[in-house]
Amino acid sequence: MDTPGFNVVQWLHTLGLPVDGSTARAVGDAAASATAQLDMPSLLALAAALGWASGFRLYAVVFLVGMMGALGWMPLPPGLAMLQHPAVLLVSGCMLLVEFFADKLPWVDSAWDAVNAFIRVPAGAALAYGVFGADNATLAVVAGLLGGSLSATALATKMTTRAAVNTSPEPFSNWGLSFFEDGLVVAVVWLATQHPVAFGVALVVMVAASVLLLVVLFRFLRAVVRKVMEAEGASKAGAAL
């Protein structure tokens, strides 16, 4: 039996659902047929989406893609078949909930992003690599480099934007931005899996917007830091007098 089909049957057995031989063969044939439908644009779009979205919400990406594969909504490449395993779904689902609430708290979100910066970029590269890893080593390396770069760009944009928003004392802008990122991850995964060409256009726009946003926000944060340092210097000078 092919690898994707075997993973589906194994997943059903793990859930306590027995599968006889004929059903197992049918599931395997369906999985093989579905995986064959993933053409090159679809695979490239999936790899780029996994890398980009991981920079914002790694655990949501792992859970969402794994659940889509487990429910049969989307055929997963063999290199990503482990995402639909119940253990992976359980862990990623729990971490998704933790990240969902941590991301809504001002400054806690920045601390969470700083800790997860060491996880998201390598994970984004690994997920993108997994799209081709079982079939084409060259494309897998290219996808891994692309996924890691996109994940790092998205993470840098997220962290810089959050740092700028956290300078405001009210929490509503932080909540709104966090919910926007939640929706963005779902939209990116959906667009990449359903309309890969349209996703490619959207990805170019998002990367260009990220670069522009990073330049603007970096200048803003540098100005804020300079004002804070000047205020502290003036306060110390007044205290010395």
JSON list of C-alpha atoms in Angstrom, two decimals:
[
{"chain": "A", "resi": 1, "resn": "MET", "atom": "CA", "xyz": [0.00, 0.00, 0.00]},
{"chain": "A", "resi": 2, "resn": "ASP", "atom": "CA", "xyz": [1.23, 3.49, -0.77]},
{"chain": "A", "resi": 3, "resn": "THR", "atom": "CA", "xyz": [2.54, 5.66, 2.02]},
{"chain": "A", "resi": 4, "resn": "PRO", "atom": "CA", "xyz": [-0.33, 8.21, 2.15]},
{"chain": "A", "resi": 5, "resn": "GLY", "atom": "CA", "xyz": [-2.94, 5.45, 2.15]},
{"chain": "A", "resi": 6, "resn": "PHE", "atom": "CA", "xyz": [-1.13, 3.57, 4.88]},
{"chain": "A", "resi": 7, "resn": "ASN", "atom": "CA", "xyz": [-1.02, 6.70, 7.05]},
{"chain": "A", "resi": 8, "resn": "VAL", "atom": "CA", "xyz": [-4.76, 7.24, 6.64]},
{"chain": "A", "resi": 9, "resn": "VAL", "atom": "CA", "xyz": [-5.54, 3.63, 7.61]},
{"chain": "A", "resi": 10, "resn": "GLN", "atom": "CA", "xyz": [-3.11, 3.82, 10.53]},
{"chain": "A", "resi": 11, "resn": "TRP", "atom": "CA", "xyz": [-4.78, 7.01, 11.70]},
{"chain": "A", "resi": 12, "resn": "LEU", "atom": "CA", "xyz": [-8.19, 5.31, 11.61]},
{"chain": "A", "resi": 13, "resn": "HIS", "atom": "CA", "xyz": [-6.86, 2.36, 13.62]},
{"chain": "A", "resi": 14, "resn": "THR", "atom": "CA", "xyz": [-5.39, 4.75, 16.20]},
{"chain": "A", "resi": 15, "resn": "LEU", "atom": "CA", "xyz": [-8.84, 6.24, 16.67]},
{"chain": "A", "resi": 16, "resn": "GLY", "atom": "CA", "xyz": [-10.18, 2.75, 17.33]},
{"chain": "A", "resi": 17, "resn": "LEU", "atom": "CA", "xyz": [-11.91, 2.38, 13.96]},
{"chain": "A", "resi": 18, "resn": "PRO", "atom": "CA", "xyz": [-11.18, -1.06, 12.45]},
{"chain": "A", "resi": 19, "resn": "VAL", "atom": "CA", "xyz": [-10.60, -1.16, 8.70]},
{"chain": "A", "resi": 20, "resn": "ASP", "atom": "CA", "xyz": [-10.84, -4.38, 6.70]},
{"chain": "A", "resi": 21, "resn": "GLY", "atom": "CA", "xyz": [-8.63, -5.27, 3.74]},
{"chain": "A", "resi": 22, "resn": "SER", "atom": "CA", "xyz": [-10.93, -4.07, 0.98]},
{"chain": "A", "resi": 23, "resn": "THR", "atom": "CA", "xyz": [-11.60, -0.79, 2.73]},
{"chain": "A", "resi": 24, "resn": "ALA", "atom": "CA", "xyz": [-7.89, -0.30, 3.33]},
{"chain": "A", "resi": 25, "resn": "ARG", "atom": "CA", "xyz": [-7.17, -0.82, -0.38]},
{"chain": "A", "resi": 26, "resn": "ALA", "atom": "CA", "xyz": [-9.93, 1.62, -1.30]},
{"chain": "A", "resi": 27, "resn": "VAL", "atom": "CA", "xyz": [-8.54, 4.23, 1.09]},
{"chain": "A", "resi": 28, "resn": "GLY", "atom": "CA", "xyz": [-5.04, 3.68, -0.28]},
{"chain": "A", "resi": 29, "resn": "ASP", "atom": "CA", "xyz": [-6.17, 4.03, -3.88]},
{"chain": "A", "resi": 30, "resn": "ALA", "atom": "CA", "xyz": [-8.12, 7.19, -3.08]},
{"chain": "A", "resi": 31, "resn": "ALA", "atom": "CA", "xyz": [-5.13, 8.70, -1.28]},
{"chain": "A", "resi": 32, "resn": "ALA", "atom": "CA", "xyz": [-2.80, 7.86, -4.14]},
{"chain": "A", "resi": 33, "resn": "SER", "atom": "CA", "xyz": [-5.20, 9.38, -6.66]},
{"chain": "A", "resi": 34, "resn": "ALA", "atom": "CA", "xyz": [-5.62, 12.53, -4.55]},
{"chain": "A", "resi": 35, "resn": "THR", "atom": "CA", "xyz": [-1.89, 12.96, -4.07]},
{"chain": "A", "resi": 36, "resn": "ALA", "atom": "CA", "xyz": [-1.33, 12.61, -7.80]},
{"chain": "A", "resi": 37, "resn": "GLN", "atom": "CA", "xyz": [-3.65, 15.56, -8.32]},
{"chain": "A", "resi": 38, "resn": "LEU", "atom": "CA", "xyz": [-1.14, 17.85, -6.59]},
{"chain": "A", "resi": 39, "resn": "ASP", "atom": "CA", "xyz": [0.61, 19.42, -9.56]},
{"chain": "A", "resi": 40, "resn": "MET", "atom": "CA", "xyz": [3.76, 21.52, -9.36]},
{"chain": "A", "resi": 41, "resn": "PRO", "atom": "CA", "xyz": [2.01, 24.92, -8.86]},
{"chain": "A", "resi": 42, "resn": "SER", "atom": "CA", "xyz": [-0.06, 23.41, -6.03]},
{"chain": "A", "resi": 43, "resn": "LEU", "atom": "CA", "xyz": [3.01, 21.95, -4.33]},
{"chain": "A", "resi": 44, "resn": "LEU", "atom": "CA", "xyz": [5.01, 25.18, -4.67]},
{"chain": "A", "resi": 45, "resn": "ALA", "atom": "CA", "xyz": [2.07, 27.20, -3.33]},
{"chain": "A", "resi": 46, "resn": "LEU", "atom": "CA", "xyz": [1.68, 24.81, -0.39]},
{"chain": "A", "resi": 47, "resn": "ALA", "atom": "CA", "xyz": [5.39, 25.01, 0.47]},
{"chain": "A", "resi": 48, "resn": "ALA", "atom": "CA", "xyz": [5.38, 28.81, 0.32]},
{"chain": "A", "resi": 49, "resn": "ALA", "atom": "CA", "xyz": [2.17, 29.04, 2.35]},
{"chain": "A", "resi": 50, "resn": "LEU", "atom": "CA", "xyz": [3.51, 26.75, 5.07]},
{"chain": "A", "resi": 51, "resn": "GLY", "atom": "CA", "xyz": [6.68, 28.82, 5.34]},
{"chain": "A", "resi": 52, "resn": "TRP", "atom": "CA", "xyz": [4.96, 32.20, 5.32]},
{"chain": "A", "resi": 53, "resn": "ALA", "atom": "CA", "xyz": [2.11, 31.32, 7.69]},
{"chain": "A", "resi": 54, "resn": "SER", "atom": "CA", "xyz": [4.46, 29.59, 10.14]},
{"chain": "A", "resi": 55, "resn": "GLY", "atom": "CA", "xyz": [6.06, 32.95, 10.83]},
{"chain": "A", "resi": 56, "resn": "PHE", "atom": "CA", "xyz": [2.73, 34.14, 12.23]},
{"chain": "A", "resi": 57, "resn": "ARG", "atom": "CA", "xyz": [1.08, 31.05, 13.71]},
{"chain": "A", "resi": 58, "resn": "LEU", "atom": "CA", "xyz": [3.16, 27.88, 13.55]},
{"chain": "A", "resi": 59, "resn": "TYR", "atom": "CA", "xyz": [0.91, 25.69, 15.67]},
{"chain": "A", "resi": 60, "resn": "ALA", "atom": "CA", "xyz": [-2.23, 26.83, 13.87]},
{"chain": "A", "resi": 61, "resn": "VAL", "atom": "CA", "xyz": [-0.62, 25.92, 10.54]},
{"chain": "A", "resi": 62, "resn": "VAL", "atom": "CA", "xyz": [0.39, 22.44, 11.72]},
{"chain": "A", "resi": 63, "resn": "PHE", "atom": "CA", "xyz": [-3.05, 21.77, 13.23]},
{"chain": "A", "resi": 64, "resn": "LEU", "atom": "CA", "xyz": [-5.00, 23.20, 10.30]},
{"chain": "A", "resi": 65, "resn": "VAL", "atom": "CA", "xyz": [-3.08, 21.34, 7.60]},
{"chain": "A", "resi": 66, "resn": "GLY", "atom": "CA", "xyz": [-3.02, 18.12, 9.62]},
{"chain": "A", "resi": 67, "resn": "MET", "atom": "CA", "xyz": [-6.76, 18.25, 10.24]},
{"chain": "A", "resi": 68, "resn": "MET", "atom": "CA", "xyz": [-7.46, 18.99, 6.58]},
{"chain": "A", "resi": 69, "resn": "GLY", "atom": "CA", "xyz": [-5.47, 15.90, 5.67]},
{"chain": "A", "resi": 70, "resn": "ALA", "atom": "CA", "xyz": [-7.08, 13.73, 8.35]},
{"chain": "A", "resi": 71, "resn": "LEU", "atom": "CA", "xyz": [-10.59, 14.70, 7.28]},
{"chain": "A", "resi": 72, "resn": "GLY", "atom": "CA", "xyz": [-9.81, 14.15, 3.61]},
{"chain": "A", "resi": 73, "resn": "TRP", "atom": "CA", "xyz": [-10.30, 17.80, 2.69]},
{"chain": "A", "resi": 74, "resn": "MET", "atom": "CA", "xyz": [-6.83, 18.03, 1.16]},
{"chain": "A", "resi": 75, "resn": "PRO", "atom": "CA", "xyz": [-4.35, 15.37, 0.03]},
{"chain": "A", "resi": 76, "resn": "LEU", "atom": "CA", "xyz": [-1.09, 15.71, 1.91]},
{"chain": "A", "resi": 77, "resn": "PRO", "atom": "CA", "xyz": [2.25, 14.93, 0.28]},
{"chain": "A", "resi": 78, "resn": "PRO", "atom": "CA", "xyz": [3.94, 11.88, 1.84]},
{"chain": "A", "resi": 79, "resn": "GLY", "atom": "CA", "xyz": [6.47, 14.11, 3.57]},
{"chain": "A", "resi": 80, "resn": "LEU", "atom": "CA", "xyz": [3.68, 15.85, 5.49]},
{"chain": "A", "resi": 81, "resn": "ALA", "atom": "CA", "xyz": [1.54, 12.79, 6.23]},
{"chain": "A", "resi": 82, "resn": "MET", "atom": "CA", "xyz": [2.68, 12.77, 9.87]},
{"chain": "A", "resi": 83, "resn": "LEU", "atom": "CA", "xyz": [0.81, 16.03, 10.48]},
{"chain": "A", "resi": 84, "resn": "GLN", "atom": "CA", "xyz": [-2.49, 14.15, 10.46]},
{"chain": "A", "resi": 85, "resn": "HIS", "atom": "CA", "xyz": [-1.39, 11.71, 13.18]},
{"chain": "A", "resi": 86, "resn": "PRO", "atom": "CA", "xyz": [-3.63, 12.05, 16.29]},
{"chain": "A", "resi": 87, "resn": "ALA", "atom": "CA", "xyz": [-0.64, 12.73, 18.55]},
{"chain": "A", "resi": 88, "resn": "VAL", "atom": "CA", "xyz": [0.54, 15.60, 16.32]},
{"chain": "A", "resi": 89, "resn": "LEU", "atom": "CA", "xyz": [-2.99, 16.98, 16.12]},
{"chain": "A", "resi": 90, "resn": "LEU", "atom": "CA", "xyz": [-3.38, 16.81, 19.90]},
{"chain": "A", "resi": 91, "resn": "VAL", "atom": "CA", "xyz": [-0.10, 18.58, 20.66]},
{"chain": "A", "resi": 92, "resn": "SER", "atom": "CA", "xyz": [-0.49, 21.21, 17.93]},
{"chain": "A", "resi": 93, "resn": "GLY", "atom": "CA", "xyz": [-4.10, 21.82, 18.99]},
{"chain": "A", "resi": 94, "resn": "CYS", "atom": "CA", "xyz": [-3.08, 22.41, 22.61]},
{"chain": "A", "resi": 95, "resn": "MET", "atom": "CA", "xyz": [-0.25, 24.73, 21.60]},
{"chain": "A", "resi": 96, "resn": "LEU", "atom": "CA", "xyz": [-2.64, 26.53, 19.25]},
{"chain": "A", "resi": 97, "resn": "LEU", "atom": "CA", "xyz": [-4.89, 27.37, 22.20]},
{"chain": "A", "resi": 98, "resn": "VAL", "atom": "CA", "xyz": [-1.95, 28.55, 24.32]},
{"chain": "A", "resi": 99, "resn": "GLU", "atom": "CA", "xyz": [-0.67, 30.74, 21.50]},
{"chain": "A", "resi": 100, "resn": "PHE", "atom": "CA", "xyz": [-4.15, 32.10, 20.77]},
{"chain": "A", "resi": 101, "resn": "PHE", "atom": "CA", "xyz": [-4.50, 33.58, 24.26]},
{"chain": "A", "resi": 102, "resn": "ALA", "atom": "CA", "xyz": [-0.84, 34.55, 24.73]},
{"chain": "A", "resi": 103, "resn": "ASP", "atom": "CA", "xyz": [-0.98, 36.50, 21.48]},
{"chain": "A", "resi": 104, "resn": "LYS", "atom": "CA", "xyz": [-3.86, 38.64, 22.77]},
{"chain": "A", "resi": 105, "resn": "LEU", "atom": "CA", "xyz": [-1.96, 40.05, 25.77]},
{"chain": "A", "resi": 106, "resn": "PRO", "atom": "CA", "xyz": [0.19, 43.18, 25.18]},
{"chain": "A", "resi": 107, "resn": "TRP", "atom": "CA", "xyz": [3.90, 42.55, 25.72]},
{"chain": "A", "resi": 108, "resn": "VAL", "atom": "CA", "xyz": [3.19, 38.89, 26.52]},
{"chain": "A", "resi": 109, "resn": "ASP", "atom": "CA", "xyz": [2.74, 38.48, 22.77]},
{"chain": "A", "resi": 110, "resn": "SER", "atom": "CA", "xyz": [6.18, 39.98, 22.10]},
{"chain": "A", "resi": 111, "resn": "ALA", "atom": "CA", "xyz": [7.79, 37.72, 24.70]},
{"chain": "A", "resi": 112, "resn": "TRP", "atom": "CA", "xyz": [6.02, 34.71, 23.19]},
{"chain": "A", "resi": 113, "resn": "ASP", "atom": "CA", "xyz": [7.22, 35.66, 19.71]},
{"chain": "A", "resi": 114, "resn": "ALA", "atom": "CA", "xyz": [10.78, 36.10, 20.96]},
{"chain": "A", "resi": 115, "resn": "VAL", "atom": "CA", "xyz": [10.80, 32.62, 22.51]},
{"chain": "A", "resi": 116, "resn": "ASN", "atom": "CA", "xyz": [9.18, 31.02, 19.47]},
{"chain": "A", "resi": 117, "resn": "ALA", "atom": "CA", "xyz": [11.48, 32.81, 17.01]},
{"chain": "A", "resi": 118, "resn": "PHE", "atom": "CA", "xyz": [13.91, 29.92, 17.48]},
{"chain": "A", "resi": 119, "resn": "ILE", "atom": "CA", "xyz": [11.15, 27.44, 16.54]},
{"chain": "A", "resi": 120, "resn": "ARG", "atom": "CA", "xyz": [9.09, 29.09, 13.80]},
{"chain": "A", "resi": 121, "resn": "VAL", "atom": "CA", "xyz": [11.79, 29.73, 11.22]},
{"chain": "A", "resi": 122, "resn": "PRO", "atom": "CA", "xyz": [13.33, 26.20, 11.30]},
{"chain": "A", "resi": 123, "resn": "ALA", "atom": "CA", "xyz": [9.82, 24.71, 11.47]},
{"chain": "A", "resi": 124, "resn": "GLY", "atom": "CA", "xyz": [8.69, 26.76, 8.48]},
{"chain": "A", "resi": 125, "resn": "ALA", "atom": "CA", "xyz": [11.70, 25.54, 6.54]},
{"chain": "A", "resi": 126, "resn": "ALA", "atom": "CA", "xyz": [11.07, 21.93, 7.62]},
{"chain": "A", "resi": 127, "resn": "LEU", "atom": "CA", "xyz": [7.40, 22.03, 6.62]},
{"chain": "A", "resi": 128, "resn": "ALA", "atom": "CA", "xyz": [8.22, 23.48, 3.21]},
{"chain": "A", "resi": 129, "resn": "TYR", "atom": "CA", "xyz": [10.95, 20.86, 2.80]},
{"chain": "A", "resi": 130, "resn": "GLY", "atom": "CA", "xyz": [8.43, 18.13, 3.64]},
{"chain": "A", "resi": 131, "resn": "VAL", "atom": "CA", "xyz": [6.27, 19.05, 0.66]},
{"chain": "A", "resi": 132, "resn": "PHE", "atom": "CA", "xyz": [8.94, 17.62, -1.69]},
{"chain": "A", "resi": 133, "resn": "GLY", "atom": "CA", "xyz": [11.15, 15.70, 0.74]},
{"chain": "A", "resi": 134, "resn": "ALA", "atom": "CA", "xyz": [9.84, 12.24, -0.14]},
{"chain": "A", "resi": 135, "resn": "ASP", "atom": "CA", "xyz": [10.09, 12.69, -3.91]},
{"chain": "A", "resi": 136, "resn": "ASN", "atom": "CA", "xyz": [12.65, 15.28, -5.03]},
{"chain": "A", "resi": 137, "resn": "ALA", "atom": "CA", "xyz": [15.65, 16.15, -2.89]},
{"chain": "A", "resi": 138, "resn": "THR", "atom": "CA", "xyz": [16.66, 19.16, -4.99]},
{"chain": "A", "resi": 139, "resn": "LEU", "atom": "CA", "xyz": [13.23, 20.76, -4.91]},
{"chain": "A", "resi": 140, "resn": "ALA", "atom": "CA", "xyz": [12.99, 19.91, -1.21]},
{"chain": "A", "resi": 141, "resn": "VAL", "atom": "CA", "xyz": [16.14, 21.92, -0.45]},
{"chain": "A", "resi": 142, "resn": "VAL", "atom": "CA", "xyz": [14.91, 24.83, -2.57]},
{"chain": "A", "resi": 143, "resn": "ALA", "atom": "CA", "xyz": [11.51, 24.70, -0.85]},
{"chain": "A", "resi": 144, "resn": "GLY", "atom": "CA", "xyz": [13.18, 24.55, 2.56]},
{"chain": "A", "resi": 145, "resn": "LEU", "atom": "CA", "xyz": [15.26, 27.65, 1.84]},
{"chain": "A", "resi": 146, "resn": "LEU", "atom": "CA", "xyz": [12.19, 29.44, 0.48]},
{"chain": "A", "resi": 147, "resn": "GLY", "atom": "CA", "xyz": [10.04, 28.39, 3.43]},
{"chain": "A", "resi": 148, "resn": "GLY", "atom": "CA", "xyz": [12.64, 29.47, 5.98]},
{"chain": "A", "resi": 149, "resn": "SER", "atom": "CA", "xyz": [13.12, 32.85, 4.31]},
{"chain": "A", "resi": 150, "resn": "LEU", "atom": "CA", "xyz": [9.37, 33.49, 4.11]},
{"chain": "A", "resi": 151, "resn": "SER", "atom": "CA", "xyz": [8.90, 32.40, 7.71]},
{"chain": "A", "resi": 152, "resn": "ALA", "atom": "CA", "xyz": [11.68, 34.76, 8.86]},
{"chain": "A", "resi": 153, "resn": "THR", "atom": "CA", "xyz": [10.16, 37.65, 6.88]},
{"chain": "A", "resi": 154, "resn": "ALA", "atom": "CA", "xyz": [6.70, 37.05, 8.32]},
{"chain": "A", "resi": 155, "resn": "LEU", "atom": "CA", "xyz": [8.09, 36.69, 11.84]},
{"chain": "A", "resi": 156, "resn": "ALA", "atom": "CA", "xyz": [10.12, 39.91, 11.57]},
{"chain": "A", "resi": 157, "resn": "THR", "atom": "CA", "xyz": [7.04, 41.76, 10.31]},
{"chain": "A", "resi": 158, "resn": "LYS", "atom": "CA", "xyz": [4.89, 40.37, 13.12]},
{"chain": "A", "resi": 159, "resn": "MET", "atom": "CA", "xyz": [7.39, 41.14, 15.89]},
{"chain": "A", "resi": 160, "resn": "THR", "atom": "CA", "xyz": [8.10, 44.67, 14.65]},
{"chain": "A", "resi": 161, "resn": "THR", "atom": "CA", "xyz": [4.41, 45.45, 14.21]},
{"chain": "A", "resi": 162, "resn": "ARG", "atom": "CA", "xyz": [3.56, 44.13, 17.66]},
{"chain": "A", "resi": 163, "resn": "ALA", "atom": "CA", "xyz": [6.37, 46.13, 19.26]},
{"chain": "A", "resi": 164, "resn": "ALA", "atom": "CA", "xyz": [4.99, 49.28, 17.63]},
{"chain": "A", "resi": 165, "resn": "VAL", "atom": "CA", "xyz": [1.39, 48.52, 18.65]},
{"chain": "A", "resi": 166, "resn": "ASN", "atom": "CA", "xyz": [2.43, 47.74, 22.22]},
{"chain": "A", "resi": 167, "resn": "THR", "atom": "CA", "xyz": [3.65, 51.31, 22.65]},
{"chain": "A", "resi": 168, "resn": "SER", "atom": "CA", "xyz": [-0.06, 52.23, 22.85]},
{"chain": "A", "resi": 169, "resn": "PRO", "atom": "CA", "xyz": [-1.58, 51.83, 26.35]},
{"chain": "A", "resi": 170, "resn": "GLU", "atom": "CA", "xyz": [-4.96, 50.54, 25.10]},
{"chain": "A", "resi": 171, "resn": "PRO", "atom": "CA", "xyz": [-5.24, 46.79, 24.31]},
{"chain": "A", "resi": 172, "resn": "PHE", "atom": "CA", "xyz": [-7.85, 47.01, 21.54]},
{"chain": "A", "resi": 173, "resn": "SER", "atom": "CA", "xyz": [-5.41, 47.61, 18.68]},
{"chain": "A", "resi": 174, "resn": "ASN", "atom": "CA", "xyz": [-3.40, 44.61, 19.88]},
{"chain": "A", "resi": 175, "resn": "TRP", "atom": "CA", "xyz": [-6.51, 42.40, 19.95]},
{"chain": "A", "resi": 176, "resn": "GLY", "atom": "CA", "xyz": [-7.59, 43.56, 16.51]},
{"chain": "A", "resi": 177, "resn": "LEU", "atom": "CA", "xyz": [-4.16, 42.87, 15.03]},
{"chain": "A", "resi": 178, "resn": "SER", "atom": "CA", "xyz": [-4.04, 39.44, 16.66]},
{"chain": "A", "resi": 179, "resn": "PHE", "atom": "CA", "xyz": [-7.44, 38.43, 15.28]},
{"chain": "A", "resi": 180, "resn": "PHE", "atom": "CA", "xyz": [-6.36, 39.73, 11.88]},
{"chain": "A", "resi": 181, "resn": "GLU", "atom": "CA", "xyz": [-3.32, 37.44, 11.98]},
{"chain": "A", "resi": 182, "resn": "ASP", "atom": "CA", "xyz": [-5.55, 34.49, 12.94]},
{"chain": "A", "resi": 183, "resn": "GLY", "atom": "CA", "xyz": [-7.72, 35.10, 9.91]},
{"chain": "A", "resi": 184, "resn": "LEU", "atom": "CA", "xyz": [-4.71, 35.74, 7.67]},
{"chain": "A", "resi": 185, "resn": "VAL", "atom": "CA", "xyz": [-3.24, 32.32, 8.42]},
{"chain": "A", "resi": 186, "resn": "VAL", "atom": "CA", "xyz": [-6.51, 30.56, 7.57]},
{"chain": "A", "resi": 187, "resn": "ALA", "atom": "CA", "xyz": [-6.89, 32.63, 4.39]},
{"chain": "A", "resi": 188, "resn": "VAL", "atom": "CA", "xyz": [-3.30, 31.93, 3.28]},
{"chain": "A", "resi": 189, "resn": "VAL", "atom": "CA", "xyz": [-3.64, 28.16, 3.73]},
{"chain": "A", "resi": 190, "resn": "TRP", "atom": "CA", "xyz": [-7.04, 28.10, 2.01]},
{"chain": "A", "resi": 191, "resn": "LEU", "atom": "CA", "xyz": [-5.91, 30.24, -0.94]},
{"chain": "A", "resi": 192, "resn": "ALA", "atom": "CA", "xyz": [-2.73, 28.22, -1.45]},
{"chain": "A", "resi": 193, "resn": "THR", "atom": "CA", "xyz": [-4.60, 24.92, -1.49]},
{"chain": "A", "resi": 194, "resn": "GLN", "atom": "CA", "xyz": [-7.56, 26.06, -3.58]},
{"chain": "A", "resi": 195, "resn": "HIS", "atom": "CA", "xyz": [-6.11, 28.71, -5.90]},
{"chain": "A", "resi": 196, "resn": "PRO", "atom": "CA", "xyz": [-2.30, 28.32, -6.05]},
{"chain": "A", "resi": 197, "resn": "VAL", "atom": "CA", "xyz": [-1.76, 30.84, -8.86]},
{"chain": "A", "resi": 198, "resn": "ALA", "atom": "CA", "xyz": [-3.81, 33.51, -7.09]},
{"chain": "A", "resi": 199, "resn": "PHE", "atom": "CA", "xyz": [-1.86, 32.74, -3.91]},
{"chain": "A", "resi": 200, "resn": "GLY", "atom": "CA", "xyz": [1.41, 33.34, -5.78]},
{"chain": "A", "resi": 201, "resn": "VAL", "atom": "CA", "xyz": [0.24, 36.84, -6.72]},
{"chain": "A", "resi": 202, "resn": "ALA", "atom": "CA", "xyz": [-0.97, 37.49, -3.18]},
{"chain": "A", "resi": 203, "resn": "LEU", "atom": "CA", "xyz": [2.35, 36.27, -1.76]},
{"chain": "A", "resi": 204, "resn": "VAL", "atom": "CA", "xyz": [4.32, 38.77, -3.85]},
{"chain": "A", "resi": 205, "resn": "VAL", "atom": "CA", "xyz": [2.05, 41.56, -2.60]},
{"chain": "A", "resi": 206, "resn": "MET", "atom": "CA", "xyz": [2.37, 40.41, 1.04]},
{"chain": "A", "resi": 207, "resn": "VAL", "atom": "CA", "xyz": [6.16, 40.20, 0.88]},
{"chain": "A", "resi": 208, "resn": "ALA", "atom": "CA", "xyz": [6.41, 43.66, -0.68]},
{"chain": "A", "resi": 209, "resn": "ALA", "atom": "CA", "xyz": [4.05, 45.05, 1.97]},
{"chain": "A", "resi": 210, "resn": "SER", "atom": "CA", "xyz": [6.11, 43.38, 4.70]},
{"chain": "A", "resi": 211, "resn": "VAL", "atom": "CA", "xyz": [9.35, 44.94, 3.49]},
{"chain": "A", "resi": 212, "resn": "LEU", "atom": "CA", "xyz": [7.73, 48.38, 3.33]},
{"chain": "A", "resi": 213, "resn": "LEU", "atom": "CA", "xyz": [6.17, 47.91, 6.77]},
{"chain": "A", "resi": 214, "resn": "LEU", "atom": "CA", "xyz": [9.47, 46.83, 8.27]},
{"chain": "A", "resi": 215, "resn": "VAL", "atom": "CA", "xyz": [11.21, 49.96, 6.98]},
{"chain": "A", "resi": 216, "resn": "VAL", "atom": "CA", "xyz": [8.48, 52.31, 8.26]},
{"chain": "A", "resi": 217, "resn": "LEU", "atom": "CA", "xyz": [8.08, 50.63, 11.65]},
{"chain": "A", "resi": 218, "resn": "PHE", "atom": "CA", "xyz": [11.83, 50.37, 12.21]},
{"chain": "A", "resi": 219, "resn": "ARG", "atom": "CA", "xyz": [12.11, 54.12, 11.84]},
{"chain": "A", "resi": 220, "resn": "PHE", "atom": "CA", "xyz": [9.12, 54.60, 14.15]},
{"chain": "A", "resi": 221, "resn": "LEU", "atom": "CA", "xyz": [10.53, 52.35, 16.87]},
{"chain": "A", "resi": 222, "resn": "ARG", "atom": "CA", "xyz": [13.95, 53.98, 16.59]},
{"chain": "A", "resi": 223, "resn": "ALA", "atom": "CA", "xyz": [12.31, 57.39, 17.10]},
{"chain": "A", "resi": 224, "resn": "VAL", "atom": "CA", "xyz": [10.39, 56.06, 20.13]},
{"chain": "A", "resi": 225, "resn": "VAL", "atom": "CA", "xyz": [13.55, 54.64, 21.69]},
{"chain": "A", "resi": 226, "resn": "ARG", "atom": "CA", "xyz": [15.38, 57.93, 21.09]},
{"chain": "A", "resi": 227, "resn": "LYS", "atom": "CA", "xyz": [12.60, 59.93, 22.78]},
{"chain": "A", "resi": 228, "resn": "VAL", "atom": "CA", "xyz": [12.55, 57.56, 25.74]},
{"chain": "A", "resi": 229, "resn": "MET", "atom": "CA", "xyz": [16.32, 57.87, 26.17]},
{"chain": "A", "resi": 230, "resn": "GLU", "atom": "CA", "xyz": [16.13, 61.66, 25.91]},
{"chain": "A", "resi": 231, "resn": "ALA", "atom": "CA", "xyz": [13.36, 61.76, 28.52]},
{"chain": "A", "resi": 232, "resn": "GLU", "atom": "CA", "xyz": [15.38, 59.56, 30.88]},
{"chain": "A", "resi": 233, "resn": "GLY", "atom": "CA", "xyz": [18.44, 61.75, 30.35]},
{"chain": "A", "resi": 234, "resn": "ALA", "atom": "CA", "xyz": [16.45, 64.90, 31.13]},
{"chain": "A", "resi": 235, "resn": "SER", "atom": "CA", "xyz": [14.98, 63.26, 34.23]},
{"chain": "A", "resi": 236, "resn": "LYS", "atom": "CA", "xyz": [18.42, 62.29, 35.53]},
{"chain": "A", "resi": 237, "resn": "ALA", "atom": "CA", "xyz": [19.76, 65.75, 34.84]},
{"chain": "A", "resi": 238, "resn": "GLY", "atom": "CA", "xyz": [16.85, 67.33, 36.75]},
{"chain": "A", "resi": 239, "resn": "ALA", "atom": "CA", "xyz": [17.39, 64.98, 39.68]},
{"chain": "A", "resi": 240, "resn": "ALA", "atom": "CA", "xyz": [21.09, 65.87, 39.77]},
{"chain": "A", "resi": 241, "resn": "LEU", "atom": "CA", "xyz": [20.21, 69.55, 40.11]}
]
